[in-house]
Short mmCIF file of C-alpha atoms in Angstrom, two decimals:
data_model
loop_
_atom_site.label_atom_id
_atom_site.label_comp_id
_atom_site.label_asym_id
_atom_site.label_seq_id
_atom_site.Cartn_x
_atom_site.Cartn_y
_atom_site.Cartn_z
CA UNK A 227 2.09 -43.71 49.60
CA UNK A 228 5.30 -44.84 51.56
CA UNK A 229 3.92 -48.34 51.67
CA UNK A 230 2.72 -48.57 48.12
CA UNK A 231 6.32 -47.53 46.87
CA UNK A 232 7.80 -50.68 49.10
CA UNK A 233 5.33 -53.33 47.78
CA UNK A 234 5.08 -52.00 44.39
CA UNK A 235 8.46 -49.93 43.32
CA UNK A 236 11.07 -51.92 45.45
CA UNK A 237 12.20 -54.11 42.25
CA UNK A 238 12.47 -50.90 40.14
CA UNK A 239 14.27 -49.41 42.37
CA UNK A 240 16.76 -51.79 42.84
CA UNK A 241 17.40 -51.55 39.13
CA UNK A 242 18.21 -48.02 39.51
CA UNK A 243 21.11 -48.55 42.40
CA UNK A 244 22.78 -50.56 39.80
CA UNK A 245 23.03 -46.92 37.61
CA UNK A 246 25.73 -45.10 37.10
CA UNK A 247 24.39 -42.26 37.15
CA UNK A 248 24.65 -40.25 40.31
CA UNK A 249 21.24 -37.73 40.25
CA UNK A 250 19.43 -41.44 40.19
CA UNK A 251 21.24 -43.28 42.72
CA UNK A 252 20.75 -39.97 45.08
CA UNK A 253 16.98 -39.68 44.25
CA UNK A 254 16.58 -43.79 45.16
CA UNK A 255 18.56 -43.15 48.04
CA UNK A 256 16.70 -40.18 49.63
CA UNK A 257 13.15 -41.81 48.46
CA UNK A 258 14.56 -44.88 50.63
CA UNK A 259 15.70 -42.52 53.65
CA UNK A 260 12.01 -40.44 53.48
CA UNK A 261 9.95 -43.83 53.59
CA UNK A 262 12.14 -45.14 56.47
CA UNK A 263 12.00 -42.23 58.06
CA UNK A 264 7.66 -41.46 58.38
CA UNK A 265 7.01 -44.07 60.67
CA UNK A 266 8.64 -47.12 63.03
CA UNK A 267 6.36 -49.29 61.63
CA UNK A 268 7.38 -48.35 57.86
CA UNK A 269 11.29 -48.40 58.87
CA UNK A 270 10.30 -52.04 60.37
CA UNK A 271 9.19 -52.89 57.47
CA UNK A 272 11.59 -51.43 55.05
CA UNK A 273 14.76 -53.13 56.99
CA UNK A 274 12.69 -56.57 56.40
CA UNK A 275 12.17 -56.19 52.98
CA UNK A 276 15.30 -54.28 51.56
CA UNK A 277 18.10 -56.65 50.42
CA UNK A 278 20.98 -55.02 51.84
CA UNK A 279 23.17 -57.19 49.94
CA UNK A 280 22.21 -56.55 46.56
CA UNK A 281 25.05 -55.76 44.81
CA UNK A 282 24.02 -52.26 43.26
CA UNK A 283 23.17 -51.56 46.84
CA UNK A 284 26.53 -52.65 48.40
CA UNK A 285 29.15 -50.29 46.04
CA UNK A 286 27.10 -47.51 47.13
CA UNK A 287 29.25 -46.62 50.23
CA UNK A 288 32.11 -46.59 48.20
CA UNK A 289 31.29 -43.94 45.98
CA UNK A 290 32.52 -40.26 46.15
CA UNK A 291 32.23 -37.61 44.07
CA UNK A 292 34.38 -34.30 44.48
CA UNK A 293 32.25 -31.84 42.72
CA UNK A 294 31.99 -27.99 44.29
CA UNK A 295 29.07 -25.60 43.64
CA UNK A 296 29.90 -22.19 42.72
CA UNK A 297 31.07 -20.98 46.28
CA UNK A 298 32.87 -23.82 46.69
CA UNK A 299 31.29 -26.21 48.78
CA UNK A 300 31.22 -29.35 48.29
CA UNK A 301 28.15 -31.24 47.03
CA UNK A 302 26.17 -33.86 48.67
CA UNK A 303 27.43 -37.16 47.33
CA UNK A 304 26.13 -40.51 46.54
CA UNK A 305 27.95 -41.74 49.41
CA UNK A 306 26.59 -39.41 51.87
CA UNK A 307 22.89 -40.19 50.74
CA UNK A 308 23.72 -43.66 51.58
CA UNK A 309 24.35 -43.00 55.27
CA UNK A 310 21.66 -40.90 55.16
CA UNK A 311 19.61 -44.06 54.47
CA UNK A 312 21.60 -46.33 56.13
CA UNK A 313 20.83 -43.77 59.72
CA UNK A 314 17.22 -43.53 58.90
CA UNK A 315 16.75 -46.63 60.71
#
């Protein structure tokens, strides 16, 4: 499945790290971070075939949100999916 998503779904999903919307850019993110994550080989493969400087791609560690839950912790961010992603490797 994790292979199928890179040779099929990589060009959708690079559509969707040019969103604005933060629920979509954290899915794409943690979809990247699972695939890299099963396997060296996949996680070989991934860092060959992911354009790390696409520009939807690039903002990405820029962006914070400050949003609390009810007890007032802070919520995972688009930012720290990205170094989730980035430290999958």
């Amino acid at each position: 499945v994790a292979g199928r998503i890179m040779s099929e779904r990589l060009p959708g999903i690079y559509r969707y790290l040019t969103s604005e919307r933060d629920m979509l850019l954290k899915s794409c993110l943690r979809l990247l971070a699972g695939v890299a994550s099963q396997s060296s080989a996949l996680a070989a493969q991934l860092a060959r075939t992911f354009n790390f400087q696409h520009e939807g791609f690039l903002r990405l560690s820029g962006r914070r949100t400050s949003k609390r839950d009810d007890s007032g912790l802070r919520l995972e961010d688009v930012r720290r999916c990205y170094m989730r992603f980035v430290l999958s490797f």
